[in-house]
PDB file of C-alpha atoms in Angstrom:
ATOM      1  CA  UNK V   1       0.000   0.000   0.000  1.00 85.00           C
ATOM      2  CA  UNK V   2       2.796   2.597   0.863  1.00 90.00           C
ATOM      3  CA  UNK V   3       4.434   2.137  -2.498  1.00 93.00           C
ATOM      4  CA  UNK V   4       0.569   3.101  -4.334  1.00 93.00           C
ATOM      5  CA  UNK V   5       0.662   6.256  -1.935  1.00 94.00           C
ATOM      6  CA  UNK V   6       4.021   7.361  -2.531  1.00 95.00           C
ATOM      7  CA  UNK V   7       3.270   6.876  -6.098  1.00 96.00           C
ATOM      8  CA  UNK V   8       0.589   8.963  -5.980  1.00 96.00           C
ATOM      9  CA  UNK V   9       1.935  11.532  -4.066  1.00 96.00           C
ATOM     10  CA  UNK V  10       4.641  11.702  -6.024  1.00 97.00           C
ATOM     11  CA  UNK V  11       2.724  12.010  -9.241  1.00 97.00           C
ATOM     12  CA  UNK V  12       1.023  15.228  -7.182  1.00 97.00           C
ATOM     13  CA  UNK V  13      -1.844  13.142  -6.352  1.00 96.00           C
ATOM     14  CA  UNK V  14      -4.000  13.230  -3.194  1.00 96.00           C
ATOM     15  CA  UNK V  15      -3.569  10.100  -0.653  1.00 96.00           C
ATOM     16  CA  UNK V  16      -5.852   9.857   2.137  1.00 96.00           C
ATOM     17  CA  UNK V  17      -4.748   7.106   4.774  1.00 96.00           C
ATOM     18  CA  UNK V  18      -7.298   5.643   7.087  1.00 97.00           C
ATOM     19  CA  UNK V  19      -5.883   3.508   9.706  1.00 97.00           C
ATOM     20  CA  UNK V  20      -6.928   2.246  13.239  1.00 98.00           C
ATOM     21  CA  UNK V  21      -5.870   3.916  16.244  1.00 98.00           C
ATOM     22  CA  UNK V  22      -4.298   0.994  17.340  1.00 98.00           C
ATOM     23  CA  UNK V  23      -2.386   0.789  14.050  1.00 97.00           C
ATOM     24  CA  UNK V  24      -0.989   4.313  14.675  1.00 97.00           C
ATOM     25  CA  UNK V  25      -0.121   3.118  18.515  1.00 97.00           C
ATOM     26  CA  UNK V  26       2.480   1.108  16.696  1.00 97.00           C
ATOM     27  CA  UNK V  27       3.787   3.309  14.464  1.00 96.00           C
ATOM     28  CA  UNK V  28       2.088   1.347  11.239  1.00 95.00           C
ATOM     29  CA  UNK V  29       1.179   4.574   9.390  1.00 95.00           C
ATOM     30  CA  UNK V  30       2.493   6.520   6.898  1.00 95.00           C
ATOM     31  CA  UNK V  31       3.461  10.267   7.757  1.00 94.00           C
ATOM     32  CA  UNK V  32       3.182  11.604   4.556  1.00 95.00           C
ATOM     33  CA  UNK V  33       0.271  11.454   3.882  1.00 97.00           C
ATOM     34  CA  UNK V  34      -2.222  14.144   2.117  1.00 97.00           C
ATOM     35  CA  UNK V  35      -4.801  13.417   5.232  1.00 97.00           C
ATOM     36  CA  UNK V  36      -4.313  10.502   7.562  1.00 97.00           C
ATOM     37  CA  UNK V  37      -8.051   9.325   9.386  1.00 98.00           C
ATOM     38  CA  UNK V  38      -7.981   7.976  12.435  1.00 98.00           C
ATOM     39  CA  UNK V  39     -10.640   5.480  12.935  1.00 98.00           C
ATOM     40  CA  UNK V  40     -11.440   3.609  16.647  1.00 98.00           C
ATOM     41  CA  UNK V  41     -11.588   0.204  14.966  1.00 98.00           C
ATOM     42  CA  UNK V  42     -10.785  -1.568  11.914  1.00 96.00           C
ATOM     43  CA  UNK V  43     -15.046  -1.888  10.631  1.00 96.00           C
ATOM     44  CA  UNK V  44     -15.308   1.965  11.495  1.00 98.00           C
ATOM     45  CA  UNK V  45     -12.084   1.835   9.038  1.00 97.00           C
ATOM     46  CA  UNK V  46     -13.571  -0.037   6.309  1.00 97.00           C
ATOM     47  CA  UNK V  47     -16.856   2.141   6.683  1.00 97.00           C
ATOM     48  CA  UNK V  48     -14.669   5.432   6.208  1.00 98.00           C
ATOM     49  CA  UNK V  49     -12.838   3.772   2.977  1.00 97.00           C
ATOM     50  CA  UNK V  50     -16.201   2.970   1.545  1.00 97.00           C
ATOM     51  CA  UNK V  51     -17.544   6.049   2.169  1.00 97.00           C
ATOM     52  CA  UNK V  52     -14.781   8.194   0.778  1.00 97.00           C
ATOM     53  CA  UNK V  53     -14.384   5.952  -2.003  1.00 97.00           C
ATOM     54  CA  UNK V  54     -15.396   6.530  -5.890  1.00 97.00           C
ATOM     55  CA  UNK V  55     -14.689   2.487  -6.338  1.00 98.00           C
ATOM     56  CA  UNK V  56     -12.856  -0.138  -5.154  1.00 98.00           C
ATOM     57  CA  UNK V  57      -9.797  -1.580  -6.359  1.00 97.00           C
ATOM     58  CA  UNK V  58      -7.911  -4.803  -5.144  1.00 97.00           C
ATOM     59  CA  UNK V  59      -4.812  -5.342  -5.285  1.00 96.00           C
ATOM     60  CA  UNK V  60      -2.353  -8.480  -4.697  1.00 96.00           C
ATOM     61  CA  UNK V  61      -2.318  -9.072  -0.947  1.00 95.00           C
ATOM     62  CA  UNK V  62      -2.747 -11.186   2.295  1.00 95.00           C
ATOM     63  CA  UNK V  63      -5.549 -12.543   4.325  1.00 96.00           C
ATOM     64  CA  UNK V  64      -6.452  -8.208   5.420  1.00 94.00           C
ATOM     65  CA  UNK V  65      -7.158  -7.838   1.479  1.00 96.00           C
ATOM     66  CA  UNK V  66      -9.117 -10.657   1.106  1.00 95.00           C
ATOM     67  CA  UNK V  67     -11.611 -10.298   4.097  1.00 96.00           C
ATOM     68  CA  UNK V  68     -12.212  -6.405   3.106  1.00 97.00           C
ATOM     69  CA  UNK V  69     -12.667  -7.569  -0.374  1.00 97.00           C
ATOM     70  CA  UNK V  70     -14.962 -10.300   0.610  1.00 96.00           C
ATOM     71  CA  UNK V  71     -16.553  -8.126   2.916  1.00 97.00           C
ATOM     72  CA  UNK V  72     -17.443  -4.947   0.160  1.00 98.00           C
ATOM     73  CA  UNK V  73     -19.017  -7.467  -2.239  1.00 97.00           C
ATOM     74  CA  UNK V  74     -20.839  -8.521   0.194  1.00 97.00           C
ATOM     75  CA  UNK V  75     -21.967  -4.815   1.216  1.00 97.00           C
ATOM     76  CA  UNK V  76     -22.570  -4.807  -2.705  1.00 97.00           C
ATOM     77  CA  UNK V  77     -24.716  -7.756  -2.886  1.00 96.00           C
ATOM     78  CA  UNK V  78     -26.723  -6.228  -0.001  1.00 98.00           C
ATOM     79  CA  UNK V  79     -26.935  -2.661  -2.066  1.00 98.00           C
ATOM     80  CA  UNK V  80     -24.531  -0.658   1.091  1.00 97.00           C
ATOM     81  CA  UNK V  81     -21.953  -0.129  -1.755  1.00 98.00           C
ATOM     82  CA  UNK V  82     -23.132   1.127  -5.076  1.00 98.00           C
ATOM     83  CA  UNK V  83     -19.776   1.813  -6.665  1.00 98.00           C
ATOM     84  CA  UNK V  84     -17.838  -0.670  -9.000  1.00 98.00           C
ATOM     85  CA  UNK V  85     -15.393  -3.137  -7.394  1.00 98.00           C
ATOM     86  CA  UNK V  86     -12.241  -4.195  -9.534  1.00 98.00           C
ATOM     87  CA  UNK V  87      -9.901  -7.038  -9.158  1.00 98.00           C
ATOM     88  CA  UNK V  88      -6.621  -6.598 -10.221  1.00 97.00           C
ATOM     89  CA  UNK V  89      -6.038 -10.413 -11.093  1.00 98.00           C
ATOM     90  CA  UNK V  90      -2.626  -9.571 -11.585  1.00 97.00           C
ATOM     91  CA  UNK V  91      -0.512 -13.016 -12.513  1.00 98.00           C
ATOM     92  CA  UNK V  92      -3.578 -14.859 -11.768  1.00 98.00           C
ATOM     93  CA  UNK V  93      -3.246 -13.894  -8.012  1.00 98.00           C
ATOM     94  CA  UNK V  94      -7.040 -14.240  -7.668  1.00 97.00           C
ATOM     95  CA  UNK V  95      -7.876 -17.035  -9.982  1.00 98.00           C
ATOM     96  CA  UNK V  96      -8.671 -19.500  -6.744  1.00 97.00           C
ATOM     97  CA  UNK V  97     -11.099 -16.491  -5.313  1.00 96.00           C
ATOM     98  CA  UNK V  98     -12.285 -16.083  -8.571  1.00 97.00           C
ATOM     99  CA  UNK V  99     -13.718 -19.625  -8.870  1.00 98.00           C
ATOM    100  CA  UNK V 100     -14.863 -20.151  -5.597  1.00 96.00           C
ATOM    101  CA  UNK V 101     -17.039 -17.213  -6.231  1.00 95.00           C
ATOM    102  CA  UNK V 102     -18.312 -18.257  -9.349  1.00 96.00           C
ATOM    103  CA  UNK V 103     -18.866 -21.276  -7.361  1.00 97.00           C
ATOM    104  CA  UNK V 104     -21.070 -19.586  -4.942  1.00 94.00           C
ATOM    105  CA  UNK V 105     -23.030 -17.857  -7.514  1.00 93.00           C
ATOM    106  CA  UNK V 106     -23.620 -21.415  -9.221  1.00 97.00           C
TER     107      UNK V 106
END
């Protein structure tokens, strides 16, 4: 995630960060940021990201990325997220996600 904000920034972008307190407690966050939100809990986190957000874009990641992912379609499916949601299936990172959901939808 820090190397999408510094590319941003550095491209004179705007990079909000919205992170946990917790998170900041331990010195997780970035300080560079345009704006950095602090949130009391990671669900009031991924309610601030939605609500900022124009859309939703996944990256490559770890079992964080995959539970918020997971948890936005869901919020889509249920009609709490209207904006589009894009997997970045980059080197067929997602192709086992991709199936079981296709699996659920069969």
């Amino acid at each position: 995630m820090r190397a999408v904000e510094d590319g941003t920034l550095e491209g004179g972008g705007r990079a909000i960060g919205v992170i946990p307190q917790f998170m900041v407690e331990q010195g997780w966050h970035h300080t560079g940021l345009t704006e950095l939100r602090i949130t009391e809990d990671m669900h009031t986190r991924k309610q601030t990201m939605a609500a900022l957000s124009d859309a939703v874009i996944a990256l490559p990641g770890g079992c964080g990325t995959m539970e918020e992912l997971c948890e936005i379609i869901t919020w889509k499916q249920l009609g709490l997220y209207l904006n589009p949601i894009v997997i970045l299936n980059i080197n067929g990172f997602y192709d086992a996600l991709i199936a079981q959901l296709q699996r659920a939808i069969d």
